[in-house]
């Protein structure tokens, strides 16, 4: 998903674009009731494309100052609507009337062809949420929805009914975030390797199996922390079972060249921005 901040800079510009969207002959545009609620958008439009995918435009922000009425937003998924006639028609009119359109946030997705239950998301200072139906069918979140640094790790195989293993990582990224700052919001994800030929359920006493299962429910950082609090004899007994997997943390890393390419592609949806200055900063 990509969210643009729109600045029309005048009553005439935003009114002309709003009149275009409100045209009764535009059967693919749905105009929601006008809102006067503070910090909402007065006019909200949902545009449905021929493939039944949609995007949203808001106009005239009900903010605290007079110039807020020139502000709007546009939110869309380029993969679903960018090649649709309806989107291209609306965006071409936006280019005529909008003074500046800039990316305020976008979702970066990384697909890795491995089973979801092998992926271990490490918790950090961000809010953590887990929705789990089974070991394989689980979704983990870090951060706040629609804010830069929001993370979602889920089973794409189940979500899209695929016939192969696929785990997806999604990160919400601020539009002005350079690579060095992007790395700071990237989560730590470990991937379990092949299990060694040992079986804790055959070797350990019942009480130690309970302790083993509790440790294995933790992410890798928590597991190490709790493990280090055990006594020496327990550590010697459990170590080969608790840390019997090989972990590879490189599968979900986004190289700088890929990140730069994605940011460059986002420029296609911006209006009135001089990138020469930004390019010098992004080195």
PDB file of N, CA, C and O in Angstrom, residues 113-173:
ATOM      1  N   UNK A 113      10.438 -18.186   0.443  1.00  0.00           N
ATOM      2  CA  UNK A 113       9.802 -19.494   0.228  1.00  0.00           C
ATOM      3  C   UNK A 113      10.164 -20.522   1.290  1.00  0.00           C
ATOM      4  O   UNK A 113      10.811 -21.541   1.019  1.00  0.00           O
ATOM      5  N   UNK A 114       9.732 -20.264   2.507  1.00  0.00           N
ATOM      6  CA  UNK A 114       9.933 -21.201   3.618  1.00  0.00           C
ATOM      7  C   UNK A 114       8.649 -21.276   4.430  1.00  0.00           C
ATOM      8  O   UNK A 114       7.785 -20.405   4.351  1.00  0.00           O
ATOM      9  N   UNK A 115       8.532 -22.320   5.226  1.00  0.00           N
ATOM     10  CA  UNK A 115       7.349 -22.515   6.053  1.00  0.00           C
ATOM     11  C   UNK A 115       7.288 -21.481   7.172  1.00  0.00           C
ATOM     12  O   UNK A 115       8.312 -21.142   7.770  1.00  0.00           O
ATOM     13  N   UNK A 116       6.085 -20.984   7.445  1.00  0.00           N
ATOM     14  CA  UNK A 116       5.913 -19.950   8.476  1.00  0.00           C
ATOM     15  C   UNK A 116       6.367 -20.417   9.848  1.00  0.00           C
ATOM     16  O   UNK A 116       6.916 -19.627  10.631  1.00  0.00           O
ATOM     17  N   UNK A 117       6.169 -21.682  10.173  1.00  0.00           N
ATOM     18  CA  UNK A 117       6.500 -22.152  11.516  1.00  0.00           C
ATOM     19  C   UNK A 117       8.003 -22.219  11.771  1.00  0.00           C
ATOM     20  O   UNK A 117       8.443 -22.413  12.908  1.00  0.00           O
ATOM     21  N   UNK A 118       8.823 -22.017  10.731  1.00  0.00           N
ATOM     22  CA  UNK A 118      10.275 -21.991  10.905  1.00  0.00           C
ATOM     23  C   UNK A 118      10.798 -20.586  11.203  1.00  0.00           C
ATOM     24  O   UNK A 118      11.966 -20.423  11.530  1.00  0.00           O
ATOM     25  N   UNK A 119       9.924 -19.578  11.092  1.00  0.00           N
ATOM     26  CA  UNK A 119      10.344 -18.183  11.242  1.00  0.00           C
ATOM     27  C   UNK A 119      10.089 -17.693  12.665  1.00  0.00           C
ATOM     28  O   UNK A 119       8.978 -17.840  13.190  1.00  0.00           O
ATOM     29  N   UNK A 120      11.107 -17.109  13.257  1.00  0.00           N
ATOM     30  CA  UNK A 120      11.044 -16.669  14.650  1.00  0.00           C
ATOM     31  C   UNK A 120      11.257 -15.163  14.701  1.00  0.00           C
ATOM     32  O   UNK A 120      12.359 -14.665  14.437  1.00  0.00           O
ATOM     33  N   UNK A 121      10.213 -14.424  15.023  1.00  0.00           N
ATOM     34  CA  UNK A 121      10.280 -12.971  15.112  1.00  0.00           C
ATOM     35  C   UNK A 121      10.697 -12.561  16.518  1.00  0.00           C
ATOM     36  O   UNK A 121      10.048 -12.928  17.508  1.00  0.00           O
ATOM     37  N   UNK A 122      11.784 -11.809  16.632  1.00  0.00           N
ATOM     38  CA  UNK A 122      12.250 -11.348  17.937  1.00  0.00           C
ATOM     39  C   UNK A 122      11.484 -10.095  18.361  1.00  0.00           C
ATOM     40  O   UNK A 122      11.288  -9.174  17.567  1.00  0.00           O
ATOM     41  N   UNK A 123      11.051 -10.080  19.601  1.00  0.00           N
ATOM     42  CA  UNK A 123      10.349  -8.908  20.138  1.00  0.00           C
ATOM     43  C   UNK A 123      11.351  -7.808  20.455  1.00  0.00           C
ATOM     44  O   UNK A 123      12.511  -8.072  20.778  1.00  0.00           O
ATOM     45  N   UNK A 124      10.901  -6.571  20.358  1.00  0.00           N
ATOM     46  CA  UNK A 124      11.739  -5.440  20.737  1.00  0.00           C
ATOM     47  C   UNK A 124      10.877  -4.453  21.520  1.00  0.00           C
ATOM     48  O   UNK A 124       9.900  -4.862  22.158  1.00  0.00           O
ATOM     49  N   UNK A 125      11.193  -3.168  21.493  1.00  0.00           N
ATOM     50  CA  UNK A 125      10.451  -2.197  22.293  1.00  0.00           C
ATOM     51  C   UNK A 125       9.084  -1.858  21.710  1.00  0.00           C
ATOM     52  O   UNK A 125       8.268  -1.221  22.366  1.00  0.00           O
ATOM     53  N   UNK A 126       8.837  -2.267  20.480  1.00  0.00           N
ATOM     54  CA  UNK A 126       7.545  -2.023  19.855  1.00  0.00           C
ATOM     55  C   UNK A 126       6.455  -2.929  20.445  1.00  0.00           C
ATOM     56  O   UNK A 126       6.746  -4.014  20.945  1.00  0.00           O
ATOM     57  N   UNK A 127       5.216  -2.476  20.364  1.00  0.00           N
ATOM     58  CA  UNK A 127       4.080  -3.277  20.812  1.00  0.00           C
ATOM     59  C   UNK A 127       4.046  -4.581  20.026  1.00  0.00           C
ATOM     60  O   UNK A 127       4.144  -4.600  18.810  1.00  0.00           O
ATOM     61  N   UNK A 128       3.883  -5.707  20.732  1.00  0.00           N
ATOM     62  CA  UNK A 128       3.862  -7.017  20.096  1.00  0.00           C
ATOM     63  C   UNK A 128       2.459  -7.621  20.179  1.00  0.00           C
ATOM     64  O   UNK A 128       1.815  -7.593  21.232  1.00  0.00           O
ATOM     65  N   UNK A 129       1.984  -8.162  19.051  1.00  0.00           N
ATOM     66  CA  UNK A 129       0.671  -8.816  19.003  1.00  0.00           C
ATOM     67  C   UNK A 129       0.810 -10.126  18.243  1.00  0.00           C
ATOM     68  O   UNK A 129       1.492 -10.201  17.223  1.00  0.00           O
ATOM     69  N   UNK A 130       0.166 -11.163  18.747  1.00  0.00           N
ATOM     70  CA  UNK A 130       0.175 -12.480  18.108  1.00  0.00           C
ATOM     71  C   UNK A 130      -1.265 -12.944  17.893  1.00  0.00           C
ATOM     72  O   UNK A 130      -2.077 -12.934  18.818  1.00  0.00           O
ATOM     73  N   UNK A 131      -1.566 -13.331  16.655  1.00  0.00           N
ATOM     74  CA  UNK A 131      -2.840 -13.988  16.338  1.00  0.00           C
ATOM     75  C   UNK A 131      -2.500 -15.359  15.781  1.00  0.00           C
ATOM     76  O   UNK A 131      -1.862 -15.474  14.733  1.00  0.00           O
ATOM     77  N   UNK A 132      -2.907 -16.407  16.491  1.00  0.00           N
ATOM     78  CA  UNK A 132      -2.462 -17.753  16.132  1.00  0.00           C
ATOM     79  C   UNK A 132      -3.618 -18.749  16.164  1.00  0.00           C
ATOM     80  O   UNK A 132      -4.343 -18.856  17.147  1.00  0.00           O
ATOM     81  N   UNK A 133      -3.781 -19.477  15.049  1.00  0.00           N
ATOM     82  CA  UNK A 133      -4.751 -20.570  14.980  1.00  0.00           C
ATOM     83  C   UNK A 133      -4.068 -21.927  15.050  1.00  0.00           C
ATOM     84  O   UNK A 133      -4.673 -22.917  15.445  1.00  0.00           O
ATOM     85  N   UNK A 134      -2.814 -21.958  14.626  1.00  0.00           N
ATOM     86  CA  UNK A 134      -2.013 -23.176  14.697  1.00  0.00           C
ATOM     87  C   UNK A 134      -0.552 -22.768  14.597  1.00  0.00           C
ATOM     88  O   UNK A 134      -0.232 -21.582  14.444  1.00  0.00           O
ATOM     89  N   UNK A 135       0.356 -23.739  14.672  1.00  0.00           N
ATOM     90  CA  UNK A 135       1.782 -23.430  14.592  1.00  0.00           C
ATOM     91  C   UNK A 135       2.138 -22.785  13.257  1.00  0.00           C
ATOM     92  O   UNK A 135       2.969 -21.879  13.182  1.00  0.00           O
ATOM     93  N   UNK A 136       1.458 -23.238  12.196  1.00  0.00           N
ATOM     94  CA  UNK A 136       1.740 -22.690  10.873  1.00  0.00           C
ATOM     95  C   UNK A 136       0.885 -21.462  10.560  1.00  0.00           C
ATOM     96  O   UNK A 136       1.324 -20.551   9.856  1.00  0.00           O
ATOM     97  N   UNK A 137      -0.332 -21.432  11.086  1.00  0.00           N
ATOM     98  CA  UNK A 137      -1.261 -20.334  10.795  1.00  0.00           C
ATOM     99  C   UNK A 137      -1.202 -19.301  11.913  1.00  0.00           C
ATOM    100  O   UNK A 137      -2.054 -19.269  12.805  1.00  0.00           O
ATOM    101  N   UNK A 138      -0.191 -18.460  11.852  1.00  0.00           N
ATOM    102  CA  UNK A 138      -0.056 -17.419  12.862  1.00  0.00           C
ATOM    103  C   UNK A 138       0.479 -16.142  12.226  1.00  0.00           C
ATOM    104  O   UNK A 138       1.229 -16.178  11.247  1.00  0.00           O
ATOM    105  N   UNK A 139       0.057 -15.016  12.786  1.00  0.00           N
ATOM    106  CA  UNK A 139       0.491 -13.706  12.323  1.00  0.00           C
ATOM    107  C   UNK A 139       1.021 -12.927  13.515  1.00  0.00           C
ATOM    108  O   UNK A 139       0.362 -12.851  14.553  1.00  0.00           O
ATOM    109  N   UNK A 140       2.220 -12.376  13.367  1.00  0.00           N
ATOM    110  CA  UNK A 140       2.833 -11.579  14.425  1.00  0.00           C
ATOM    111  C   UNK A 140       2.979 -10.138  13.961  1.00  0.00           C
ATOM    112  O   UNK A 140       3.250  -9.870  12.789  1.00  0.00           O
ATOM    113  N   UNK A 141       2.784  -9.215  14.911  1.00  0.00           N
ATOM    114  CA  UNK A 141       2.868  -7.790  14.613  1.00  0.00           C
ATOM    115  C   UNK A 141       3.819  -7.109  15.594  1.00  0.00           C
ATOM    116  O   UNK A 141       3.882  -7.473  16.770  1.00  0.00           O
ATOM    117  N   UNK A 142       4.520  -6.096  15.095  1.00  0.00           N
ATOM    118  CA  UNK A 142       5.283  -5.182  15.939  1.00  0.00           C
ATOM    119  C   UNK A 142       4.871  -3.761  15.572  1.00  0.00           C
ATOM    120  O   UNK A 142       4.707  -3.441  14.390  1.00  0.00           O
ATOM    121  N   UNK A 143       4.712  -2.901  16.575  1.00  0.00           N
ATOM    122  CA  UNK A 143       4.433  -1.505  16.300  1.00  0.00           C
ATOM    123  C   UNK A 143       2.960  -1.170  16.191  1.00  0.00           C
ATOM    124  O   UNK A 143       2.090  -1.952  16.585  1.00  0.00           O
ATOM    125  N   UNK A 144       2.691  -0.005  15.619  1.00  0.00           N
ATOM    126  CA  UNK A 144       1.339   0.542  15.521  1.00  0.00           C
ATOM    127  C   UNK A 144       0.919   0.587  14.059  1.00  0.00           C
ATOM    128  O   UNK A 144       1.664   1.076  13.202  1.00  0.00           O
ATOM    129  N   UNK A 145      -0.266   0.085  13.766  1.00  0.00           N
ATOM    130  CA  UNK A 145      -0.775   0.036  12.398  1.00  0.00           C
ATOM    131  C   UNK A 145      -0.782   1.421  11.760  1.00  0.00           C
ATOM    132  O   UNK A 145      -1.136   2.414  12.397  1.00  0.00           O
ATOM    133  N   UNK A 146      -0.375   1.468  10.499  1.00  0.00           N
ATOM    134  CA  UNK A 146      -0.326   2.712   9.703  1.00  0.00           C
ATOM    135  C   UNK A 146       0.736   3.699  10.179  1.00  0.00           C
ATOM    136  O   UNK A 146       0.696   4.875   9.801  1.00  0.00           O
ATOM    137  N   UNK A 147       1.681   3.234  10.982  1.00  0.00           N
ATOM    138  CA  UNK A 147       2.803   4.064  11.404  1.00  0.00           C
ATOM    139  C   UNK A 147       4.100   3.445  10.892  1.00  0.00           C
ATOM    140  O   UNK A 147       4.223   2.220  10.787  1.00  0.00           O
ATOM    141  N   UNK A 148       5.073   4.301  10.578  1.00  0.00           N
ATOM    142  CA  UNK A 148       6.360   3.790  10.131  1.00  0.00           C
ATOM    143  C   UNK A 148       6.960   2.881  11.200  1.00  0.00           C
ATOM    144  O   UNK A 148       6.965   3.214  12.384  1.00  0.00           O
ATOM    145  N   UNK A 149       7.447   1.731  10.784  1.00  0.00           N
ATOM    146  CA  UNK A 149       7.990   0.757  11.728  1.00  0.00           C
ATOM    147  C   UNK A 149       7.012  -0.343  12.085  1.00  0.00           C
ATOM    148  O   UNK A 149       7.359  -1.269  12.824  1.00  0.00           O
ATOM    149  N   UNK A 150       5.793  -0.290  11.536  1.00  0.00           N
ATOM    150  CA  UNK A 150       4.830  -1.361  11.776  1.00  0.00           C
ATOM    151  C   UNK A 150       5.259  -2.604  10.995  1.00  0.00           C
ATOM    152  O   UNK A 150       5.581  -2.528   9.808  1.00  0.00           O
ATOM    153  N   UNK A 151       5.267  -3.758  11.656  1.00  0.00           N
ATOM    154  CA  UNK A 151       5.753  -5.011  11.076  1.00  0.00           C
ATOM    155  C   UNK A 151       4.653  -6.063  11.140  1.00  0.00           C
ATOM    156  O   UNK A 151       3.957  -6.187  12.147  1.00  0.00           O
ATOM    157  N   UNK A 152       4.514  -6.804  10.059  1.00  0.00           N
ATOM    158  CA  UNK A 152       3.577  -7.933  10.011  1.00  0.00           C
ATOM    159  C   UNK A 152       4.292  -9.123   9.392  1.00  0.00           C
ATOM    160  O   UNK A 152       4.858  -9.020   8.305  1.00  0.00           O
ATOM    161  N   UNK A 153       4.283 -10.257  10.090  1.00  0.00           N
ATOM    162  CA  UNK A 153       4.896 -11.491   9.601  1.00  0.00           C
ATOM    163  C   UNK A 153       3.812 -12.561   9.579  1.00  0.00           C
ATOM    164  O   UNK A 153       3.246 -12.880  10.617  1.00  0.00           O
ATOM    165  N   UNK A 154       3.528 -13.104   8.389  1.00  0.00           N
ATOM    166  CA  UNK A 154       2.394 -14.029   8.311  1.00  0.00           C
ATOM    167  C   UNK A 154       2.591 -15.095   7.242  1.00  0.00           C
ATOM    168  O   UNK A 154       3.538 -15.043   6.439  1.00  0.00           O
ATOM    169  N   UNK A 155       1.669 -16.060   7.235  1.00  0.00           N
ATOM    170  CA  UNK A 155       1.724 -17.193   6.324  1.00  0.00           C
ATOM    171  C   UNK A 155       1.019 -16.835   5.024  1.00  0.00           C
ATOM    172  O   UNK A 155      -0.202 -16.861   4.941  1.00  0.00           O
ATOM    173  N   UNK A 156       1.780 -16.503   4.018  1.00  0.00           N
ATOM    174  CA  UNK A 156       1.213 -16.130   2.722  1.00  0.00           C
ATOM    175  C   UNK A 156       0.624 -17.341   2.013  1.00  0.00           C
ATOM    176  O   UNK A 156      -0.294 -17.200   1.193  1.00  0.00           O
ATOM    177  N   UNK A 157       1.123 -18.526   2.322  1.00  0.00           N
ATOM    178  CA  UNK A 157       0.590 -19.751   1.729  1.00  0.00           C
ATOM    179  C   UNK A 157      -0.886 -19.907   2.050  1.00  0.00           C
ATOM    180  O   UNK A 157      -1.709 -20.170   1.177  1.00  0.00           O
ATOM    181  N   UNK A 158      -1.232 -19.719   3.326  1.00  0.00           N
ATOM    182  CA  UNK A 158      -2.629 -19.854   3.753  1.00  0.00           C
ATOM    183  C   UNK A 158      -3.460 -18.682   3.252  1.00  0.00           C
ATOM    184  O   UNK A 158      -4.576 -18.863   2.747  1.00  0.00           O
ATOM    185  N   UNK A 159      -2.915 -17.470   3.368  1.00  0.00           N
ATOM    186  CA  UNK A 159      -3.677 -16.273   2.998  1.00  0.00           C
ATOM    187  C   UNK A 159      -4.068 -16.274   1.518  1.00  0.00           C
ATOM    188  O   UNK A 159      -5.172 -15.865   1.157  1.00  0.00           O
ATOM    189  N   UNK A 160      -3.168 -16.746   0.646  1.00  0.00           N
ATOM    190  CA  UNK A 160      -3.419 -16.728  -0.788  1.00  0.00           C
ATOM    191  C   UNK A 160      -3.723 -18.102  -1.367  1.00  0.00           C
ATOM    192  O   UNK A 160      -3.789 -18.253  -2.598  1.00  0.00           O
ATOM    193  N   UNK A 161      -3.880 -19.099  -0.481  1.00  0.00           N
ATOM    194  CA  UNK A 161      -4.216 -20.469  -0.897  1.00  0.00           C
ATOM    195  C   UNK A 161      -3.221 -20.989  -1.929  1.00  0.00           C
ATOM    196  O   UNK A 161      -3.588 -21.463  -3.016  1.00  0.00           O
ATOM    197  N   UNK A 162      -1.942 -20.905  -1.586  1.00  0.00           N
ATOM    198  CA  UNK A 162      -0.876 -21.353  -2.485  1.00  0.00           C
ATOM    199  C   UNK A 162      -0.572 -22.831  -2.257  1.00  0.00           C
ATOM    200  O   UNK A 162      -0.894 -23.392  -1.203  1.00  0.00           O
ATOM    201  N   UNK A 163       0.082 -23.456  -3.225  1.00  0.00           N
ATOM    202  CA  UNK A 163       0.442 -24.867  -3.085  1.00  0.00           C
ATOM    203  C   UNK A 163       1.930 -25.036  -2.777  1.00  0.00           C
ATOM    204  O   UNK A 163       2.516 -26.081  -3.028  1.00  0.00           O
ATOM    205  N   UNK A 164       2.558 -23.977  -2.244  1.00  0.00           N
ATOM    206  CA  UNK A 164       3.966 -24.042  -1.857  1.00  0.00           C
ATOM    207  C   UNK A 164       4.175 -23.146  -0.641  1.00  0.00           C
ATOM    208  O   UNK A 164       3.344 -22.269  -0.339  1.00  0.00           O
ATOM    209  N   UNK A 165       5.264 -23.359   0.074  1.00  0.00           N
ATOM    210  CA  UNK A 165       5.553 -22.583   1.283  1.00  0.00           C
ATOM    211  C   UNK A 165       5.963 -21.158   0.937  1.00  0.00           C
ATOM    212  O   UNK A 165       6.821 -20.948   0.080  1.00  0.00           O
ATOM    213  N   UNK A 166       5.346 -20.199   1.625  1.00  0.00           N
ATOM    214  CA  UNK A 166       5.714 -18.802   1.424  1.00  0.00           C
ATOM    215  C   UNK A 166       5.368 -18.009   2.682  1.00  0.00           C
ATOM    216  O   UNK A 166       4.221 -18.020   3.141  1.00  0.00           O
ATOM    217  N   UNK A 167       6.369 -17.347   3.230  1.00  0.00           N
ATOM    218  CA  UNK A 167       6.175 -16.477   4.392  1.00  0.00           C
ATOM    219  C   UNK A 167       6.428 -15.040   3.963  1.00  0.00           C
ATOM    220  O   UNK A 167       7.414 -14.764   3.281  1.00  0.00           O
ATOM    221  N   UNK A 168       5.541 -14.135   4.376  1.00  0.00           N
ATOM    222  CA  UNK A 168       5.684 -12.735   3.968  1.00  0.00           C
ATOM    223  C   UNK A 168       5.956 -11.838   5.174  1.00  0.00           C
ATOM    224  O   UNK A 168       5.295 -11.942   6.205  1.00  0.00           O
ATOM    225  N   UNK A 169       6.926 -10.963   4.989  1.00  0.00           N
ATOM    226  CA  UNK A 169       7.208  -9.886   5.937  1.00  0.00           C
ATOM    227  C   UNK A 169       6.769  -8.579   5.310  1.00  0.00           C
ATOM    228  O   UNK A 169       7.151  -8.277   4.175  1.00  0.00           O
ATOM    229  N   UNK A 170       5.967  -7.798   6.024  1.00  0.00           N
ATOM    230  CA  UNK A 170       5.574  -6.471   5.562  1.00  0.00           C
ATOM    231  C   UNK A 170       6.035  -5.434   6.579  1.00  0.00           C
ATOM    232  O   UNK A 170       5.857  -5.615   7.778  1.00  0.00           O
ATOM    233  N   UNK A 171       6.634  -4.358   6.078  1.00  0.00           N
ATOM    234  CA  UNK A 171       7.104  -3.259   6.926  1.00  0.00           C
ATOM    235  C   UNK A 171       6.525  -1.957   6.383  1.00  0.00           C
ATOM    236  O   UNK A 171       6.665  -1.665   5.195  1.00  0.00           O
ATOM    237  N   UNK A 172       5.894  -1.180   7.246  1.00  0.00           N
ATOM    238  CA  UNK A 172       5.419   0.137   6.856  1.00  0.00           C
ATOM    239  C   UNK A 172       6.569   1.132   7.011  1.00  0.00           C
ATOM    240  O   UNK A 172       7.182   1.217   8.078  1.00  0.00           O
ATOM    241  N   UNK A 173       6.855   1.871   5.930  1.00  0.00           N
ATOM    242  CA  UNK A 173       8.040   2.727   5.874  1.00  0.00           C
ATOM    243  C   UNK A 173       7.620   4.171   5.600  1.00  0.00           C
ATOM    244  O   UNK A 173       6.809   4.433   4.701  1.00  0.00           O
TER     245      UNK A 173
END
